[in-house]
mmCIF file of C-alpha atoms and ligand atoms in Angstrom:
data_model
loop_
_atom_site.group_PDB
_atom_site.id
_atom_site.type_symbol
_atom_site.label_atom_id
_atom_site.label_comp_id
_atom_site.label_asym_id
_atom_site.label_seq_id
_atom_site.Cartn_x
_atom_site.Cartn_y
_atom_site.Cartn_z
ATOM 1 C CA MET A 26 93.740 109.767 56.268
ATOM 2 C CA GLN A 27 95.213 106.497 57.537
ATOM 3 C CA VAL A 28 98.284 107.077 59.755
ATOM 4 C CA ASP A 29 100.968 104.397 59.585
ATOM 5 C CA GLN A 30 101.190 103.119 63.196
ATOM 6 C CA ALA A 31 104.352 101.039 62.790
ATOM 7 C CA PRO A 32 106.894 103.879 63.264
ATOM 8 C CA LEU A 33 104.885 105.197 66.217
ATOM 9 C CA GLU A 34 104.878 101.787 67.862
ATOM 10 C CA GLU A 35 108.590 101.433 67.210
ATOM 11 C CA ALA A 36 109.307 104.794 68.833
ATOM 12 C CA PHE A 37 107.168 103.814 71.839
ATOM 13 C CA GLU A 38 108.928 100.443 72.243
ATOM 14 C CA ALA A 39 112.344 102.121 71.919
ATOM 15 C CA THR A 40 111.451 104.614 74.662
ATOM 16 C CA ILE A 41 110.348 101.784 76.961
ATOM 17 C CA ALA A 42 113.413 99.676 76.147
ATOM 18 C CA GLY A 43 115.701 102.656 76.818
ATOM 19 C CA ASN A 44 114.026 103.240 80.223
ATOM 20 C CA ASP A 45 113.015 106.732 79.114
ATOM 21 C CA ARG A 46 109.718 108.345 79.990
ATOM 22 C CA ILE A 47 106.579 108.369 77.893
ATOM 23 C CA GLU A 48 105.061 111.872 78.064
ATOM 24 C CA PRO A 49 101.439 112.945 77.465
ATOM 25 C CA ARG A 50 102.258 114.360 73.999
ATOM 26 C CA ASP A 51 103.768 111.021 72.866
ATOM 27 C CA TRP A 52 101.917 108.342 70.960
ATOM 28 C CA MET A 53 101.090 105.347 73.154
ATOM 29 C CA PRO A 54 99.147 102.121 72.611
ATOM 30 C CA GLU A 55 95.532 102.409 73.736
ATOM 31 C CA LYS A 56 95.972 99.497 76.170
ATOM 32 C CA TYR A 57 98.953 101.238 77.796
ATOM 33 C CA ARG A 58 96.806 104.358 78.252
ATOM 34 C CA GLN A 59 93.911 102.352 79.695
ATOM 35 C CA THR A 60 96.172 100.403 82.070
ATOM 36 C CA LEU A 61 97.611 103.645 83.387
ATOM 37 C CA ILE A 62 94.179 105.218 83.785
ATOM 38 C CA ARG A 63 93.118 102.148 85.785
ATOM 39 C CA GLN A 64 96.176 102.029 88.046
ATOM 40 C CA VAL A 65 96.758 105.754 88.614
ATOM 41 C CA ALA A 66 93.058 106.498 89.173
ATOM 42 C CA GLN A 67 92.779 103.613 91.635
ATOM 43 C CA HIS A 68 95.831 104.937 93.379
ATOM 44 C CA ALA A 69 94.241 108.424 93.537
ATOM 45 C CA HIS A 70 90.952 106.990 94.856
ATOM 46 C CA SER A 71 92.931 105.107 97.539
ATOM 47 C CA GLU A 72 94.516 108.333 98.764
ATOM 48 C CA ILE A 73 91.143 110.076 98.988
ATOM 49 C CA ILE A 74 89.234 107.169 100.572
ATOM 50 C CA GLY A 75 92.329 106.596 102.740
ATOM 51 C CA MET A 76 91.610 109.910 104.478
ATOM 52 C CA GLN A 77 88.538 108.413 106.140
ATOM 53 C CA PRO A 78 89.917 105.811 108.591
ATOM 54 C CA GLU A 79 92.320 108.307 110.157
ATOM 55 C CA GLY A 80 90.158 111.404 109.661
ATOM 56 C CA ASN A 81 87.754 109.607 111.974
ATOM 57 C CA TRP A 82 90.151 110.340 114.871
ATOM 58 C CA ILE A 83 91.009 114.009 114.280
ATOM 59 C CA THR A 84 88.387 115.272 116.730
ATOM 60 C CA ARG A 85 89.494 112.775 119.373
ATOM 61 C CA ALA A 86 93.272 113.219 119.248
ATOM 62 C CA PRO A 87 94.863 112.728 122.702
ATOM 63 C CA SER A 88 96.843 116.004 122.567
ATOM 64 C CA LEU A 89 97.169 119.199 120.528
ATOM 65 C CA ARG A 90 100.462 117.914 119.082
ATOM 66 C CA ARG A 91 98.921 114.634 117.919
ATOM 67 C CA LYS A 92 95.995 116.540 116.441
ATOM 68 C CA ALA A 93 98.248 118.888 114.452
ATOM 69 C CA VAL A 94 100.290 115.945 113.158
ATOM 70 C CA LEU A 95 97.226 113.952 112.143
ATOM 71 C CA LEU A 96 95.576 116.940 110.459
ATOM 72 C CA ALA A 97 98.723 117.526 108.413
ATOM 73 C CA LYS A 98 98.941 113.855 107.429
ATOM 74 C CA VAL A 99 95.329 113.637 106.290
ATOM 75 C CA GLN A 100 95.789 116.869 104.315
ATOM 76 C CA ASP A 101 98.877 115.365 102.648
ATOM 77 C CA GLU A 102 96.725 112.434 101.538
ATOM 78 C CA ALA A 103 94.247 114.825 99.909
ATOM 79 C CA GLY A 104 97.220 116.421 98.123
ATOM 80 C CA HIS A 105 98.466 113.022 96.918
ATOM 81 C CA GLY A 106 95.014 112.282 95.532
ATOM 82 C CA LEU A 107 95.046 115.584 93.653
ATOM 83 C CA TYR A 108 98.509 115.062 92.104
ATOM 84 C CA LEU A 109 97.431 111.615 91.003
ATOM 85 C CA TYR A 110 94.109 112.790 89.543
ATOM 86 C CA SER A 111 96.056 115.475 87.671
ATOM 87 C CA ALA A 112 98.468 112.834 86.334
ATOM 88 C CA THR A 113 95.480 110.751 85.207
ATOM 89 C CA GLU A 114 93.921 113.756 83.471
ATOM 90 C CA THR A 115 97.001 113.980 81.224
ATOM 91 C CA LEU A 116 95.817 110.658 79.769
ATOM 92 C CA GLY A 117 92.683 112.323 78.433
ATOM 93 C CA ILE A 118 90.064 111.641 81.097
ATOM 94 C CA SER A 119 88.449 114.088 83.516
ATOM 95 C CA ARG A 120 88.599 113.900 87.280
ATOM 96 C CA ASP A 121 84.817 114.113 87.374
ATOM 97 C CA GLU A 122 84.516 110.996 85.206
ATOM 98 C CA LEU A 123 87.025 109.158 87.432
ATOM 99 C CA THR A 124 85.082 110.075 90.567
ATOM 100 C CA ARG A 125 81.891 108.863 88.892
ATOM 101 C CA ARG A 126 83.569 105.542 88.042
ATOM 102 C CA LEU A 127 84.594 105.132 91.676
ATOM 103 C CA ILE A 128 81.132 105.931 93.002
ATOM 104 C CA GLU A 129 79.486 103.596 90.493
ATOM 105 C CA GLY A 130 81.829 100.797 91.633
ATOM 106 C CA LYS A 131 83.591 100.586 88.242
ATOM 107 C CA GLN A 132 86.996 101.438 89.706
ATOM 108 C CA LYS A 133 88.580 100.124 92.858
ATOM 109 C CA TYR A 134 90.563 101.567 95.760
ATOM 110 C CA SER A 135 92.980 99.832 98.097
ATOM 111 C CA SER A 136 91.502 97.003 100.166
ATOM 112 C CA ILE A 137 93.267 98.277 103.298
ATOM 113 C CA PHE A 138 90.903 101.218 103.747
ATOM 114 C CA ASN A 139 87.932 98.900 104.238
ATOM 115 C CA TYR A 140 89.106 97.964 107.718
ATOM 116 C CA PRO A 141 87.939 99.973 110.754
ATOM 117 C CA THR A 142 90.106 102.123 113.027
ATOM 118 C CA LEU A 143 89.061 101.138 116.542
ATOM 119 C CA SER A 144 91.372 103.275 118.676
ATOM 120 C CA TYR A 145 93.927 106.085 118.323
ATOM 121 C CA THR A 146 96.610 103.389 118.313
ATOM 122 C CA ASP A 147 95.426 102.508 114.798
ATOM 123 C CA VAL A 148 96.663 105.922 113.612
ATOM 124 C CA GLY A 149 100.158 104.790 114.631
ATOM 125 C CA THR A 150 99.762 101.330 113.103
ATOM 126 C CA ILE A 151 98.473 102.757 109.826
ATOM 127 C CA GLY A 152 101.479 105.088 109.705
ATOM 128 C CA TRP A 153 103.932 102.299 110.443
ATOM 129 C CA LEU A 154 102.482 99.398 108.445
ATOM 130 C CA VAL A 155 100.160 100.938 105.836
ATOM 131 C CA ASP A 156 102.412 103.863 104.905
ATOM 132 C CA GLY A 157 105.371 101.483 105.211
ATOM 133 C CA ALA A 158 103.766 99.138 102.664
ATOM 134 C CA ALA A 159 102.808 102.119 100.498
ATOM 135 C CA ILE A 160 106.451 103.300 100.430
ATOM 136 C CA CYS A 161 107.730 99.824 99.474
ATOM 137 C CA ASN A 162 105.260 99.739 96.598
ATOM 138 C CA GLN A 163 105.677 103.354 95.535
ATOM 139 C CA VAL A 164 109.430 104.010 95.605
ATOM 140 C CA PRO A 165 109.907 101.832 92.478
ATOM 141 C CA LEU A 166 106.978 103.694 90.887
ATOM 142 C CA CYS A 167 109.137 106.850 90.884
ATOM 143 C CA ARG A 168 110.833 105.079 87.937
ATOM 144 C CA THR A 169 107.593 104.130 86.210
ATOM 145 C CA SER A 170 107.571 104.642 82.435
ATOM 146 C CA TYR A 171 104.854 107.333 82.375
ATOM 147 C CA GLY A 172 106.369 110.759 83.169
ATOM 148 C CA PRO A 173 103.542 112.503 85.059
ATOM 149 C CA TYR A 174 102.934 109.427 87.278
ATOM 150 C CA GLY A 175 106.637 109.005 88.105
ATOM 151 C CA ARG A 176 107.065 112.695 88.952
ATOM 152 C CA ALA A 177 103.971 112.679 91.194
ATOM 153 C CA MET A 178 105.365 109.624 92.992
ATOM 154 C CA ILE A 179 108.667 111.350 93.826
ATOM 155 C CA ARG A 180 106.927 114.008 95.867
ATOM 156 C CA ILE A 181 104.418 111.582 97.354
ATOM 157 C CA CYS A 182 107.143 109.205 98.549
ATOM 158 C CA LYS A 183 108.947 111.987 100.403
ATOM 159 C CA GLU A 184 105.764 112.753 102.330
ATOM 160 C CA GLU A 185 104.936 109.075 102.880
ATOM 161 C CA SER A 186 108.232 108.522 104.673
ATOM 162 C CA PHE A 187 107.307 111.235 107.185
ATOM 163 C CA HIS A 188 103.945 109.514 107.609
ATOM 164 C CA GLN A 189 105.640 106.228 108.303
ATOM 165 C CA ARG A 190 107.935 107.790 110.891
ATOM 166 C CA GLN A 191 105.123 109.595 112.688
ATOM 167 C CA GLY A 192 103.290 106.265 113.015
ATOM 168 C CA TYR A 193 106.366 104.506 114.320
ATOM 169 C CA GLU A 194 107.026 107.338 116.785
ATOM 170 C CA LEU A 195 103.440 107.172 118.057
ATOM 171 C CA LEU A 196 103.693 103.415 118.624
ATOM 172 C CA MET A 197 107.139 103.734 120.237
ATOM 173 C CA THR A 198 105.734 106.331 122.666
ATOM 174 C CA MET A 199 102.942 103.935 123.607
ATOM 175 C CA MET A 200 105.365 101.012 123.988
ATOM 176 C CA ARG A 201 107.299 103.099 126.533
ATOM 177 C CA GLY A 202 104.041 103.690 128.440
ATOM 178 C CA THR A 203 101.851 101.378 130.503
ATOM 179 C CA ASP A 204 101.084 97.651 130.102
ATOM 180 C CA GLU A 205 97.657 98.644 128.869
ATOM 181 C CA GLN A 206 99.141 100.854 126.164
ATOM 182 C CA ARG A 207 101.533 98.092 125.067
ATOM 183 C CA ALA A 208 98.579 95.700 124.821
ATOM 184 C CA MET A 209 96.723 98.235 122.679
ATOM 185 C CA VAL A 210 99.659 98.409 120.245
ATOM 186 C CA GLN A 211 99.898 94.619 119.991
ATOM 187 C CA GLU A 212 96.145 94.300 119.419
ATOM 188 C CA SER A 213 96.239 96.922 116.672
ATOM 189 C CA VAL A 214 99.251 95.315 114.941
ATOM 190 C CA ASP A 215 97.468 91.930 115.108
ATOM 191 C CA ARG A 216 94.535 93.422 113.174
ATOM 192 C CA PHE A 217 96.538 95.319 110.549
ATOM 193 C CA TRP A 218 99.386 92.921 109.734
ATOM 194 C CA TRP A 219 97.592 90.636 107.270
ATOM 195 C CA PRO A 220 95.571 93.399 105.542
ATOM 196 C CA ALA A 221 98.867 95.309 105.098
ATOM 197 C CA LEU A 222 100.397 92.294 103.312
ATOM 198 C CA MET A 223 97.315 92.170 101.056
ATOM 199 C CA MET A 224 97.928 95.749 99.888
ATOM 200 C CA PHE A 225 100.546 94.426 97.452
ATOM 201 C CA GLY A 226 97.843 92.639 95.494
ATOM 202 C CA PRO A 227 97.210 88.954 94.773
ATOM 203 C CA PRO A 228 100.054 86.423 94.481
ATOM 204 C CA ASP A 229 101.900 86.721 91.164
ATOM 205 C CA GLY A 230 100.223 83.566 89.837
ATOM 206 C CA ASP A 231 96.788 85.209 90.299
ATOM 207 C CA SER A 232 97.731 88.693 89.111
ATOM 208 C CA PRO A 233 96.355 89.180 85.579
ATOM 209 C CA ASN A 234 97.950 92.613 85.065
ATOM 210 C CA THR A 235 101.524 92.193 86.324
ATOM 211 C CA ALA A 236 103.222 90.662 83.266
ATOM 212 C CA GLN A 237 102.033 93.327 80.805
ATOM 213 C CA SER A 238 102.540 96.185 83.290
ATOM 214 C CA MET A 239 106.130 95.016 83.892
ATOM 215 C CA ALA A 240 106.777 94.713 80.148
ATOM 216 C CA TRP A 241 105.628 98.328 79.734
ATOM 217 C CA GLY A 242 107.695 99.515 82.717
ATOM 218 C CA ILE A 243 104.564 100.707 84.535
ATOM 219 C CA LYS A 244 105.312 98.302 87.395
ATOM 220 C CA ARG A 245 108.984 97.658 88.199
ATOM 221 C CA HIS A 246 108.515 94.656 90.524
ATOM 222 C CA THR A 247 105.917 91.953 90.948
ATOM 223 C CA ASN A 248 103.415 91.907 93.825
ATOM 224 C CA ASP A 249 105.237 89.050 95.581
ATOM 225 C CA GLU A 250 108.668 90.688 95.252
ATOM 226 C CA LEU A 251 107.400 93.850 96.947
ATOM 227 C CA ARG A 252 105.543 91.904 99.646
ATOM 228 C CA GLN A 253 108.800 90.078 100.470
ATOM 229 C CA ARG A 254 110.693 93.372 100.599
ATOM 230 C CA PHE A 255 108.105 94.771 103.023
ATOM 231 C CA VAL A 256 108.301 91.755 105.346
ATOM 232 C CA ASP A 257 112.123 91.898 105.402
ATOM 233 C CA MET A 258 112.039 95.628 106.129
ATOM 234 C CA THR A 259 109.381 95.374 108.858
ATOM 235 C CA VAL A 260 110.631 92.443 110.961
ATOM 236 C CA PRO A 261 113.599 94.342 112.516
ATOM 237 C CA GLN A 262 111.351 97.368 113.096
ATOM 238 C CA ALA A 263 108.860 95.144 114.974
ATOM 239 C CA LYS A 264 111.717 93.813 117.092
ATOM 240 C CA ALA A 265 112.919 97.321 117.962
ATOM 241 C CA LEU A 266 109.357 98.262 118.852
ATOM 242 C CA GLY A 267 108.846 95.144 120.988
ATOM 243 C CA VAL A 268 105.743 93.810 119.204
ATOM 244 C CA THR A 269 105.130 90.329 117.821
ATOM 245 C CA LEU A 270 103.998 90.019 114.224
ATOM 246 C CA PRO A 271 101.023 87.621 114.253
ATOM 247 C CA ASP A 272 102.461 84.964 111.955
ATOM 248 C CA PRO A 273 103.754 81.691 113.458
ATOM 249 C CA GLU A 274 105.444 80.821 110.146
ATOM 250 C CA LEU A 275 107.543 83.988 110.098
ATOM 251 C CA GLN A 276 111.243 83.107 110.266
ATOM 252 C CA TRP A 277 114.564 84.005 108.693
ATOM 253 C CA ASN A 278 115.595 81.708 105.849
ATOM 254 C CA GLU A 279 119.383 81.683 105.699
ATOM 255 C CA GLU A 280 119.502 80.077 102.271
ATOM 256 C CA ARG A 281 117.199 82.610 100.630
ATOM 257 C CA GLY A 282 118.578 85.518 102.623
ATOM 258 C CA ALA A 283 114.971 86.531 103.300
ATOM 259 C CA HIS A 284 112.109 85.804 105.694
ATOM 260 C CA ASP A 285 109.666 82.978 105.120
ATOM 261 C CA PHE A 286 106.142 83.961 106.065
ATOM 262 C CA GLY A 287 102.599 82.609 106.071
ATOM 263 C CA GLU A 288 99.956 82.998 103.379
ATOM 264 C CA PRO A 289 97.438 85.826 103.794
ATOM 265 C CA ASP A 290 93.780 84.780 103.616
ATOM 266 C CA TRP A 291 93.158 85.382 99.916
ATOM 267 C CA ASP A 292 89.436 84.603 100.212
ATOM 268 C CA GLU A 293 89.181 87.514 102.629
ATOM 269 C CA PHE A 294 91.186 89.705 100.208
ATOM 270 C CA TRP A 295 88.887 88.997 97.240
ATOM 271 C CA ALA A 296 85.776 89.487 99.407
ATOM 272 C CA VAL A 297 87.059 92.935 100.427
ATOM 273 C CA VAL A 298 88.050 93.836 96.838
ATOM 274 C CA LYS A 299 84.573 92.831 95.643
ATOM 275 C CA GLY A 300 82.928 95.205 98.137
ATOM 276 C CA ASN A 301 82.231 92.905 101.086
ATOM 277 C CA GLY A 302 84.837 94.086 103.597
ATOM 278 C CA PRO A 303 83.909 95.415 107.054
ATOM 279 C CA CYS A 304 83.713 99.079 105.951
ATOM 280 C CA ASN A 305 83.216 99.114 102.142
ATOM 281 C CA ALA A 306 79.606 100.323 102.304
ATOM 282 C CA GLN A 307 80.416 102.997 104.886
ATOM 283 C CA ARG A 308 83.449 104.300 102.958
ATOM 284 C CA MET A 309 81.543 104.579 99.679
ATOM 285 C CA ALA A 310 78.465 106.149 101.313
ATOM 286 C CA HIS A 311 80.714 108.773 102.891
ATOM 287 C CA ARG A 312 82.550 109.457 99.616
ATOM 288 C CA LYS A 313 79.282 109.770 97.691
ATOM 289 C CA ALA A 314 77.801 112.123 100.329
ATOM 290 C CA ALA A 315 80.926 114.333 100.124
ATOM 291 C CA TYR A 316 80.690 114.371 96.301
ATOM 292 C CA ASP A 317 76.968 115.249 96.376
ATOM 293 C CA ASP A 318 77.449 117.901 99.087
ATOM 294 C CA GLY A 319 80.232 119.488 97.033
ATOM 295 C CA ALA A 320 78.102 119.797 93.873
ATOM 296 C CA TRP A 321 77.211 123.447 94.563
ATOM 297 C CA VAL A 322 80.891 124.380 94.923
ATOM 298 C CA ARG A 323 81.760 122.756 91.587
ATOM 299 C CA GLU A 324 78.762 124.391 89.912
ATOM 300 C CA ALA A 325 79.635 127.817 91.351
ATOM 301 C CA ALA A 326 83.285 127.465 90.261
ATOM 302 C CA MET A 327 82.231 126.477 86.729
ATOM 303 C CA ALA A 328 79.728 129.367 86.516
ATOM 304 C CA PHE A 329 82.375 131.798 87.756
ATOM 305 C CA ALA A 330 84.902 130.498 85.224
ATOM 306 C CA ALA A 331 82.340 130.792 82.401
ATOM 307 C CA ARG A 332 81.465 134.351 83.414
ATOM 308 C CA ALA A 333 85.109 135.301 83.814
ATOM 309 C CA ASP A 334 85.681 133.988 80.295
ATOM 310 C CA SER A 335 82.828 136.020 78.885
ATOM 311 C CA VAL A 336 84.126 139.265 80.438
ATOM 312 C CA GLY A 337 87.744 138.350 79.759
ATOM 313 C CA ARG A 338 88.706 137.778 83.398
ATOM 314 C CA ASP A 339 90.503 134.720 84.739
ATOM 315 C CA ALA A 340 89.552 132.682 87.823
ATOM 316 C CA GLU A 341 91.423 135.112 90.078
ATOM 317 C CA GLY A 342 89.423 137.989 88.681
ATOM 318 C CA ARG A 343 92.290 139.482 86.625
ATOM 319 C CA SER A 344 91.531 141.076 83.289
ATOM 320 C CA GLY A 345 93.525 140.249 80.170
ATOM 321 C CA GLU A 346 95.506 143.475 80.609
ATOM 322 C CA GLU A 347 96.357 142.582 84.205
ATOM 323 C CA ARG A 348 97.425 139.080 83.188
ATOM 324 C CA THR A 349 99.811 140.297 80.503
ATOM 325 C CA GLY A 350 101.170 143.033 82.737
ATOM 326 C CA THR A 351 100.225 145.896 80.396
ATOM 327 C CA LYS A 352 98.252 147.563 83.160
ATOM 328 C CA ALA A 353 101.128 147.302 85.638
ATOM 329 C CA GLN A 354 103.503 148.742 83.080
ATOM 330 C CA GLU A 355 101.176 151.623 82.351
ATOM 331 C CA ALA A 356 100.842 152.280 86.092
ATOM 332 C CA GLY A 357 104.636 152.220 86.375
ATOM 333 C CA ASN A 358 104.895 154.826 83.597
ATOM 334 C CA ASP A 359 102.597 157.268 85.375
HETATM 335 N N1 FAQ B 410 93.105 96.514 96.851
HETATM 336 O O1 FAQ B 410 96.615 92.141 88.462
HETATM 337 P P1 FAQ B 410 96.750 92.811 89.783
HETATM 338 C C1 FAQ B 410 97.942 104.724 99.803
HETATM 339 C C2 FAQ B 410 92.989 94.532 92.136
HETATM 340 S S1 FAQ B 410 98.656 103.267 99.301
HETATM 341 C C3 FAQ B 410 92.122 96.582 95.923
HETATM 342 O O2 FAQ B 410 97.889 92.430 90.635
HETATM 343 P P2 FAQ B 410 97.846 95.460 89.396
HETATM 344 C C4 FAQ B 410 98.727 105.643 100.720
HETATM 345 C C5 FAQ B 410 93.622 95.187 90.931
HETATM 346 O O3 FAQ B 410 93.272 96.554 90.832
HETATM 347 C C6 FAQ B 410 97.404 102.280 98.504
HETATM 348 N N2 FAQ B 410 92.240 96.016 94.697
HETATM 349 O O4 FAQ B 410 96.661 94.391 89.581
HETATM 350 C C7 FAQ B 410 98.023 105.902 101.990
HETATM 351 C C8 FAQ B 410 93.083 94.322 89.821
HETATM 352 O O5 FAQ B 410 91.729 94.693 89.531
HETATM 353 P P3 FAQ B 410 91.363 95.575 88.207
HETATM 354 C C9 FAQ B 410 97.270 102.538 97.025
HETATM 355 C C10 FAQ B 410 93.408 95.400 94.415
HETATM 356 O O6 FAQ B 410 97.216 96.771 89.142
HETATM 357 C C11 FAQ B 410 98.516 105.364 103.162
HETATM 358 C C12 FAQ B 410 92.991 92.946 90.463
HETATM 359 O O7 FAQ B 410 92.962 93.152 91.869
HETATM 360 N N3 FAQ B 410 98.458 102.227 96.314
HETATM 361 O O8 FAQ B 410 96.878 104.947 99.381
HETATM 362 C C13 FAQ B 410 94.462 95.325 95.337
HETATM 363 O O9 FAQ B 410 98.841 94.966 88.424
HETATM 364 C C14 FAQ B 410 97.865 105.583 104.383
HETATM 365 C C15 FAQ B 410 94.163 92.045 90.072
HETATM 366 O O10 FAQ B 410 95.400 92.562 90.622
HETATM 367 C C16 FAQ B 410 98.449 101.991 94.984
HETATM 368 O O11 FAQ B 410 97.420 102.008 94.346
HETATM 369 C C17 FAQ B 410 94.273 95.912 96.592
HETATM 370 N N4 FAQ B 410 95.214 95.872 97.552
HETATM 371 O O12 FAQ B 410 98.579 95.480 90.830
HETATM 372 C C18 FAQ B 410 96.902 106.720 102.054
HETATM 373 C C19 FAQ B 410 99.803 101.763 94.344
HETATM 374 N N5 FAQ B 410 95.478 94.653 94.751
HETATM 375 O O13 FAQ B 410 91.991 96.929 88.394
HETATM 376 C C20 FAQ B 410 96.253 106.919 103.268
HETATM 377 C C21 FAQ B 410 99.747 101.690 92.840
HETATM 378 C C22 FAQ B 410 95.069 94.315 93.516
HETATM 379 O O14 FAQ B 410 91.970 94.836 87.043
HETATM 380 C C23 FAQ B 410 96.740 106.359 104.437
HETATM 381 N N6 FAQ B 410 99.160 100.486 92.380
HETATM 382 N N7 FAQ B 410 93.815 94.749 93.328
HETATM 383 O O15 FAQ B 410 89.885 95.627 88.184
HETATM 384 C C24 FAQ B 410 99.835 99.312 92.194
HETATM 385 O O16 FAQ B 410 101.027 99.213 92.462
HETATM 386 C C25 FAQ B 410 99.084 98.137 91.620
HETATM 387 O O17 FAQ B 410 97.907 98.627 91.006
HETATM 388 C C26 FAQ B 410 98.727 97.038 92.668
HETATM 389 C C27 FAQ B 410 97.895 95.941 91.977
HETATM 390 C C28 FAQ B 410 100.014 96.396 93.205
HETATM 391 C C29 FAQ B 410 97.917 97.599 93.826
#
């Protein structure tokens, strides 16, 4: 039977126009669904691959306190990946398929995680600049048009702001230390500044997805608008910290009420996005090894679930009676 799509499309457009949420049960255009799968999955992959550059330093933390903080942060990132994979699954695709797409190079992850972390200072710089950029990009996504994505972002943003503060606090501690420590902070900021600006994506003129994603309320601001917001937010923080941002063109523009700044190296950006950054091969090899090593856990969990089904027990080993509470009630009656 042919379903008339026109009223469905009208209802979808009215929801978008009214700034309401589209929910998984609602009809949506196939391209809207595919755009969300692309963006939310790539966001999830970024969180999971993003555990690697900092995870690299957990065993070499300079103190127990720093180690506990870093462990918690990297665990948060795993959690963010899981919320986002769950949100993507509501669009009718499995997490396993998404992971396969990542490993086969069919889906991307953020360019920033293809740069190396050369000292513990980079943990601070990632917190300050990378989480700072992530917050700028993600706070507006709390109002994205797709319900499960927006709700995941609310929780993620709360955690990201702690991440940003821990990075800033680490760098501030080092800036109050020795000349050598201050030089380490400056060197790290010099390396991460431009890649952090690239996180917002290509300039609006070279961004094929922005116009449609804005029209659908998936994105609320363009790449360049968010990059500008990040620069304006970061300059006073750099001043308070006592570091110089490595951009000779960076200056306040009174007329615009915003900072002018230089152009990132977009050839470098596209090279990294296409797989030729300093750490792309290493990051993917590590992710694939973790996926392959985890196969037995997934298989065991699936076999357990299948067996539990066949004997009427759930994954926690409870029988149907225990789940419905009949057994407890009977016990209470004794
Ligand atoms: N890296 O047309 P647009 C984090 C691709 S935060 C790699 O402008 P769109 C937290 C883009 O996918 C990082 N690829 O695309 C954390 C597209 O290719 P496609 C993750 C990029 O989607 C902190 C093509 O270029 N955050 O993980 C990048 O409208 C610390 C054309 O680009 C998010 O994912 C890039 N930087 O705008 C974790 C936020 N930029 O897919 C650990 C959600 C663009 O057509 C430690 N995502 N491309 O093959 C977004 O807001 C958007 O997807 C953009 C890109 C703004 C990233």
